[in-house]
mmCIF file of C-alpha atoms in Angstrom:
data_model
loop_
_atom_site.group_PDB
_atom_site.id
_atom_site.type_symbol
_atom_site.label_atom_id
_atom_site.label_comp_id
_atom_site.label_asym_id
_atom_site.label_seq_id
_atom_site.Cartn_x
_atom_site.Cartn_y
_atom_site.Cartn_z
ATOM 1 C CA MET A 6 -39.525 32.715 10.562
ATOM 2 C CA VAL A 7 -36.653 31.493 8.453
ATOM 3 C CA ASN A 8 -33.326 31.360 10.258
ATOM 4 C CA ILE A 9 -31.044 33.353 7.928
ATOM 5 C CA LEU A 10 -27.952 32.347 9.897
ATOM 6 C CA ASN A 11 -28.669 28.630 9.518
ATOM 7 C CA MET A 12 -29.316 29.027 5.781
ATOM 8 C CA SER A 13 -26.040 30.886 5.404
ATOM 9 C CA ASN A 14 -24.177 28.151 7.277
ATOM 10 C CA LYS A 15 -25.762 25.487 5.097
ATOM 11 C CA LYS A 16 -24.656 27.336 1.943
ATOM 12 C CA ILE A 17 -21.126 27.541 3.269
ATOM 13 C CA CYS A 18 -21.150 23.821 4.068
ATOM 14 C CA ILE A 19 -22.429 22.987 0.583
ATOM 15 C CA LYS A 20 -19.714 25.123 -1.015
ATOM 16 C CA LEU A 21 -17.057 23.473 1.129
ATOM 17 C CA CYS A 22 -18.352 20.019 0.194
ATOM 18 C CA LEU A 23 -18.311 20.895 -3.498
ATOM 19 C CA LEU A 24 -14.789 22.242 -3.155
ATOM 20 C CA PHE A 25 -13.709 19.070 -1.369
ATOM 21 C CA LEU A 26 -15.244 16.922 -4.105
ATOM 22 C CA LEU A 27 -13.546 19.003 -6.777
ATOM 23 C CA LEU A 28 -10.168 18.645 -5.098
ATOM 24 C CA SER A 29 -10.771 14.928 -4.609
ATOM 25 C CA CYS A 30 -11.518 14.500 -8.298
ATOM 26 C CA GLU A 31 -8.298 16.283 -9.158
ATOM 27 C CA GLU A 32 -6.398 13.796 -7.015
ATOM 28 C CA GLU A 33 -7.929 10.722 -8.664
ATOM 29 C CA ILE A 34 -5.537 8.440 -10.504
ATOM 30 C CA LYS A 35 -6.271 9.163 -14.159
ATOM 31 C CA LEU A 36 -3.802 6.644 -15.555
ATOM 32 C CA SER A 37 -4.047 2.899 -15.962
ATOM 33 C CA PHE A 38 -1.819 0.374 -17.700
ATOM 34 C CA SER A 39 -2.208 -2.691 -19.864
ATOM 35 C CA GLU A 40 0.492 -4.996 -21.219
ATOM 36 C CA ILE A 41 1.576 -5.096 -24.847
ATOM 37 C CA THR A 42 3.917 -7.534 -26.609
ATOM 38 C CA PRO A 43 5.228 -5.888 -29.785
ATOM 39 C CA THR A 44 6.921 -8.287 -32.205
ATOM 40 C CA THR A 45 7.300 -9.182 -35.897
ATOM 41 C CA VAL A 46 6.167 -12.125 -38.025
ATOM 42 C CA ASN A 47 9.593 -13.751 -38.366
ATOM 43 C CA ASN A 48 10.876 -12.956 -34.882
ATOM 44 C CA THR A 49 12.267 -15.966 -33.016
ATOM 45 C CA ILE A 50 14.757 -14.548 -30.508
ATOM 46 C CA VAL A 51 13.244 -11.389 -29.004
ATOM 47 C CA GLU A 52 10.446 -11.139 -26.449
ATOM 48 C CA VAL A 53 9.091 -7.795 -25.283
ATOM 49 C CA ASN A 54 6.424 -7.391 -22.601
ATOM 50 C CA ILE A 55 5.925 -3.793 -21.517
ATOM 51 C CA PRO A 56 3.229 -1.665 -19.885
ATOM 52 C CA GLU A 57 1.213 0.731 -22.025
ATOM 53 C CA ALA A 58 -0.260 3.812 -20.398
ATOM 54 C CA ILE A 59 -3.973 4.470 -20.893
ATOM 55 C CA GLY A 60 -5.703 7.686 -19.866
ATOM 56 C CA ILE A 61 -5.347 11.341 -20.790
ATOM 57 C CA ASP A 62 -3.986 11.241 -24.330
ATOM 58 C CA GLU A 63 -1.088 13.678 -23.896
ATOM 59 C CA THR A 64 0.034 12.100 -20.622
ATOM 60 C CA ALA A 65 -0.242 8.518 -21.843
ATOM 61 C CA ASP A 66 1.460 9.338 -25.148
ATOM 62 C CA SER A 67 4.363 10.993 -23.361
ATOM 63 C CA ILE A 68 4.922 8.006 -21.064
ATOM 64 C CA ASN A 69 4.546 5.437 -23.850
ATOM 65 C CA THR A 70 6.945 7.326 -26.120
ATOM 66 C CA LYS A 71 9.658 7.285 -23.461
ATOM 67 C CA ILE A 72 9.130 3.596 -22.648
ATOM 68 C CA HIS A 73 9.341 2.696 -26.338
ATOM 69 C CA LYS A 74 12.480 4.806 -26.735
ATOM 70 C CA HIS A 75 14.094 2.919 -23.866
ATOM 71 C CA VAL A 76 13.230 -0.455 -25.428
ATOM 72 C CA ILE A 77 14.552 0.638 -28.829
ATOM 73 C CA GLU A 78 17.838 1.718 -27.250
ATOM 74 C CA SER A 79 18.060 -1.551 -25.304
ATOM 75 C CA LEU A 80 17.682 -3.681 -28.433
ATOM 76 C CA HIS A 81 20.195 -1.696 -30.463
ATOM 77 C CA ILE A 82 23.494 -3.363 -31.318
ATOM 78 C CA GLY A 83 26.385 -0.919 -31.448
ATOM 79 C CA ASN A 84 26.706 2.790 -30.765
ATOM 80 C CA THR A 85 23.491 4.333 -29.419
ATOM 81 C CA GLY A 86 24.254 7.416 -31.476
ATOM 82 C CA GLU A 87 23.582 5.372 -34.603
ATOM 83 C CA ILE A 88 20.045 4.215 -33.762
ATOM 84 C CA SER A 89 17.811 4.376 -36.815
ATOM 85 C CA SER A 90 14.745 2.475 -35.551
ATOM 86 C CA THR A 91 11.548 4.428 -35.094
ATOM 87 C CA SER A 92 9.522 1.625 -33.497
ATOM 88 C CA ILE A 93 9.992 -1.393 -31.258
ATOM 89 C CA GLU A 94 8.877 -3.685 -34.078
ATOM 90 C CA GLU A 95 11.607 -2.289 -36.310
ATOM 91 C CA SER A 96 14.178 -2.810 -33.555
ATOM 92 C CA VAL A 97 13.024 -6.415 -33.093
ATOM 93 C CA ALA A 98 13.438 -7.032 -36.822
ATOM 94 C CA LEU A 99 16.897 -5.449 -36.851
ATOM 95 C CA PHE A 100 18.015 -7.553 -33.875
ATOM 96 C CA ASN A 101 16.999 -10.688 -35.772
ATOM 97 C CA GLU A 102 18.803 -9.460 -38.894
ATOM 98 C CA GLU A 103 21.955 -8.763 -36.885
ATOM 99 C CA PHE A 104 21.896 -12.341 -35.647
ATOM 100 C CA LYS A 105 21.473 -13.696 -39.174
ATOM 101 C CA THR A 106 24.483 -11.643 -40.278
ATOM 102 C CA PHE A 107 26.458 -12.969 -37.323
ATOM 103 C CA LYS A 108 25.619 -16.573 -38.320
ATOM 104 C CA LEU A 109 26.737 -15.898 -41.901
ATOM 105 C CA ASP A 110 30.031 -14.469 -40.683
ATOM 106 C CA PHE A 111 30.591 -17.310 -38.201
ATOM 107 C CA PRO A 112 28.746 -20.358 -39.596
ATOM 108 C CA GLU A 113 30.586 -22.761 -37.311
ATOM 109 C CA THR A 114 29.288 -21.169 -34.103
ATOM 110 C CA ASN A 115 26.473 -22.707 -32.077
ATOM 111 C CA GLU A 116 25.723 -19.494 -30.214
ATOM 112 C CA ILE A 117 22.133 -18.299 -30.149
ATOM 113 C CA TRP A 118 21.306 -14.664 -29.562
ATOM 114 C CA GLU A 119 18.332 -13.712 -27.447
ATOM 115 C CA ALA A 120 16.742 -10.674 -25.872
ATOM 116 C CA GLN A 121 13.945 -10.363 -23.349
ATOM 117 C CA ILE A 122 12.543 -7.093 -22.082
ATOM 118 C CA ASP A 123 9.900 -6.982 -19.341
ATOM 119 C CA GLY A 124 8.351 -3.868 -17.874
ATOM 120 C CA ASP A 125 6.472 -3.621 -14.595
ATOM 121 C CA VAL A 126 4.573 -0.774 -12.965
ATOM 122 C CA MET A 127 6.134 -0.671 -9.497
ATOM 123 C CA PHE A 128 4.061 2.213 -8.192
ATOM 124 C CA LEU A 129 1.167 4.396 -9.307
ATOM 125 C CA SER A 130 -0.442 7.308 -7.501
ATOM 126 C CA SER A 131 -2.234 10.476 -8.576
ATOM 127 C CA GLU A 132 1.133 12.227 -8.782
ATOM 128 C CA ILE A 133 3.806 9.733 -9.792
ATOM 129 C CA VAL A 134 4.332 6.438 -11.584
ATOM 130 C CA SER A 135 7.501 4.338 -11.307
ATOM 131 C CA ILE A 136 8.211 1.682 -13.921
ATOM 132 C CA ALA A 137 10.986 -0.925 -13.860
ATOM 133 C CA ILE A 138 12.225 -2.268 -17.188
ATOM 134 C CA THR A 139 14.331 -5.429 -17.047
ATOM 135 C CA THR A 140 16.459 -6.185 -20.090
ATOM 136 C CA TYR A 141 18.308 -9.434 -20.653
ATOM 137 C CA LYS A 142 20.380 -9.519 -23.813
ATOM 138 C CA ASN A 143 22.762 -12.232 -24.968
ATOM 139 C CA THR A 144 24.775 -11.663 -28.141
ATOM 140 C CA GLY A 145 27.471 -14.219 -27.361
ATOM 141 C CA GLY A 146 30.015 -14.525 -24.607
ATOM 142 C CA ALA A 147 30.184 -16.330 -21.302
ATOM 143 C CA HIS A 148 26.822 -15.003 -20.164
ATOM 144 C CA GLY A 149 24.164 -12.524 -21.150
ATOM 145 C CA ASN A 150 23.781 -9.033 -19.768
ATOM 146 C CA LEU A 151 20.984 -8.253 -17.316
ATOM 147 C CA ASN A 152 20.081 -4.627 -16.682
ATOM 148 C CA ILE A 153 17.203 -3.066 -14.765
ATOM 149 C CA SER A 154 16.221 0.545 -15.341
ATOM 150 C CA ILE A 155 13.709 2.536 -13.300
ATOM 151 C CA LEU A 156 11.765 5.268 -15.068
ATOM 152 C CA ASN A 157 9.743 7.798 -13.064
ATOM 153 C CA PHE A 158 6.979 9.892 -14.595
ATOM 154 C CA ASP A 159 4.738 12.718 -13.468
ATOM 155 C CA ALA A 160 1.286 11.085 -13.487
ATOM 156 C CA GLN A 161 -0.376 14.371 -14.459
ATOM 157 C CA SER A 162 1.867 15.502 -17.321
ATOM 158 C CA GLY A 163 3.674 12.329 -18.383
ATOM 159 C CA LYS A 164 7.026 14.068 -18.138
ATOM 160 C CA LYS A 165 9.999 12.054 -16.974
ATOM 161 C CA ILE A 166 11.200 12.901 -13.464
ATOM 162 C CA SER A 167 14.909 13.073 -12.712
ATOM 163 C CA ASN A 168 16.246 11.462 -9.538
ATOM 164 C CA GLU A 169 17.004 14.885 -8.068
ATOM 165 C CA ASP A 170 13.409 16.022 -8.579
ATOM 166 C CA LEU A 171 12.013 13.052 -6.658
ATOM 167 C CA PHE A 172 13.008 14.851 -3.459
ATOM 168 C CA THR A 173 12.726 18.308 -1.965
ATOM 169 C CA ASP A 174 16.211 18.005 -0.486
ATOM 170 C CA PHE A 175 18.380 15.650 -2.526
ATOM 171 C CA LYS A 176 21.409 16.033 -0.275
ATOM 172 C CA GLN A 177 19.372 15.091 2.784
ATOM 173 C CA PHE A 178 17.979 12.076 0.924
ATOM 174 C CA GLN A 179 21.520 11.010 0.085
ATOM 175 C CA ASN A 180 22.492 11.220 3.754
ATOM 176 C CA ILE A 181 19.493 9.083 4.777
ATOM 177 C CA ALA A 182 20.240 6.584 2.006
ATOM 178 C CA GLN A 183 23.870 6.258 3.056
ATOM 179 C CA THR A 184 22.879 5.618 6.674
ATOM 180 C CA GLN A 185 20.399 2.920 5.625
ATOM 181 C CA PHE A 186 22.849 1.382 3.162
ATOM 182 C CA ASP A 187 25.624 1.184 5.763
ATOM 183 C CA ARG A 188 23.208 -0.380 8.237
ATOM 184 C CA LYS A 189 22.027 -3.084 5.815
ATOM 185 C CA PHE A 190 25.375 -3.908 4.211
ATOM 186 C CA LYS A 191 27.786 -3.072 7.035
ATOM 187 C CA GLU A 192 29.441 -6.486 6.874
ATOM 188 C CA GLN A 193 29.856 -6.503 3.084
ATOM 189 C CA ASP A 194 32.837 -4.251 2.486
ATOM 190 C CA LEU A 195 33.209 -5.093 -1.211
ATOM 191 C CA PHE A 196 30.698 -2.426 -2.198
ATOM 192 C CA PHE A 197 32.153 0.690 -3.842
ATOM 193 C CA GLU A 198 35.657 -0.876 -3.528
ATOM 194 C CA ASN A 199 36.466 1.447 -0.622
ATOM 195 C CA SER A 200 35.374 4.549 -2.549
ATOM 196 C CA PRO A 201 32.810 6.997 -1.083
ATOM 197 C CA PHE A 202 29.127 6.037 -1.039
ATOM 198 C CA GLN A 203 27.277 6.793 -4.253
ATOM 199 C CA LEU A 204 23.586 6.765 -4.998
ATOM 200 C CA SER A 205 22.218 4.392 -7.579
ATOM 201 C CA ASN A 206 21.189 5.732 -10.973
ATOM 202 C CA ASN A 207 17.955 3.755 -10.519
ATOM 203 C CA ILE A 208 15.696 5.170 -7.829
ATOM 204 C CA GLY A 209 11.933 4.758 -7.692
ATOM 205 C CA TYR A 210 8.770 4.470 -5.655
ATOM 206 C CA THR A 211 7.425 1.095 -4.498
ATOM 207 C CA GLN A 212 4.586 0.187 -2.128
ATOM 208 C CA GLU A 213 7.115 -0.306 0.684
ATOM 209 C CA GLY A 214 9.216 2.813 0.167
ATOM 210 C CA ILE A 215 11.899 4.293 -2.057
ATOM 211 C CA LEU A 216 13.965 1.680 -3.889
ATOM 212 C CA LEU A 217 17.637 2.074 -4.753
ATOM 213 C CA LEU A 218 18.698 -0.532 -7.285
ATOM 214 C CA TYR A 219 22.313 -1.200 -8.257
ATOM 215 C CA ASN A 220 22.851 -3.313 -11.355
ATOM 216 C CA THR A 221 25.525 -5.983 -11.657
ATOM 217 C CA TYR A 222 29.062 -4.549 -11.594
ATOM 218 C CA GLU A 223 27.865 -1.124 -10.414
ATOM 219 C CA ILE A 224 29.200 -1.414 -6.888
ATOM 220 C CA ALA A 225 30.150 -5.065 -6.491
ATOM 221 C CA PRO A 226 31.496 -8.067 -8.454
ATOM 222 C CA TYR A 227 29.291 -9.960 -10.926
ATOM 223 C CA SER A 228 28.781 -12.740 -8.383
ATOM 224 C CA SER A 229 26.940 -10.316 -6.080
ATOM 225 C CA GLY A 230 24.206 -9.776 -8.667
ATOM 226 C CA THR A 231 21.701 -6.966 -8.338
ATOM 227 C CA ILE A 232 21.835 -5.016 -5.055
ATOM 228 C CA GLU A 233 18.606 -3.504 -3.713
ATOM 229 C CA LEU A 234 17.854 -1.195 -0.814
ATOM 230 C CA THR A 235 14.324 -0.104 0.093
ATOM 231 C CA ILE A 236 14.019 2.882 2.445
ATOM 232 C CA PRO A 237 10.627 3.029 4.231
ATOM 233 C CA PHE A 238 8.492 6.088 3.515
ATOM 234 C CA ASN A 239 8.309 7.013 7.191
ATOM 235 C CA LEU A 240 12.040 7.795 7.142
ATOM 236 C CA LEU A 241 11.635 10.091 4.128
ATOM 237 C CA LYS A 242 8.531 12.137 4.958
ATOM 238 C CA SER A 243 10.474 15.394 5.112
ATOM 239 C CA VAL A 244 12.125 15.016 1.695
ATOM 240 C CA LEU A 245 9.532 13.393 -0.599
ATOM 241 C CA ALA A 246 8.539 15.684 -3.449
ATOM 242 C CA PHE A 247 5.531 13.616 -4.513
ATOM 243 C CA ASN A 248 2.467 12.401 -2.685
ATOM 244 C CA ARG A 249 2.465 8.603 -2.545
ATOM 245 C CA PHE A 250 -1.332 8.386 -2.252
#
């Protein structure tokens, strides 16, 4: 005689397994990245190496559009409200043309302009991707300008994530960050020039934890360079808005 109860249990188990597999598939990382190096034929002073998202078309397109926009803005000379470039290649060409104009205006100068932009995927999970874009630009002067920007994206939609939306309780995160910052830099009282603690504009996920990155001049003199603080994930379990797996 067939055991109806056992058959029913087996059906339930099969359904649960299928549900588990379905949920697991939904959590798979659907994005990957390759590196691209957009340039122009006559370019001699600009180098761009950035990640390009590959995967679901809408998601990848959204991420790539925002990365390209950032590069275009970084290469622009002058007011960002006057940007006319619609592609990185066009921005590279314009940067070269600006240098040629500069040399015509100041033929006696030996200064050489240069720009290098490198992008790196710091973190990628099924829910979030954090990308660091390092820009070095020298258009004359005592030294060039180095700037690192962290861009966070929803790995499912490709939408950019604000710093506030990285956490379920932004105020609590700020309190944790201040405690960790004071602990690491307690003997370096030049930071913030005696003003209250402030979070960095550049916050992102890494394999080790949440990174706060302060660019040169943000909170300390030029000689201090870039200031970094990584807060381990185990200290932030209660406030993380995104799954890091």
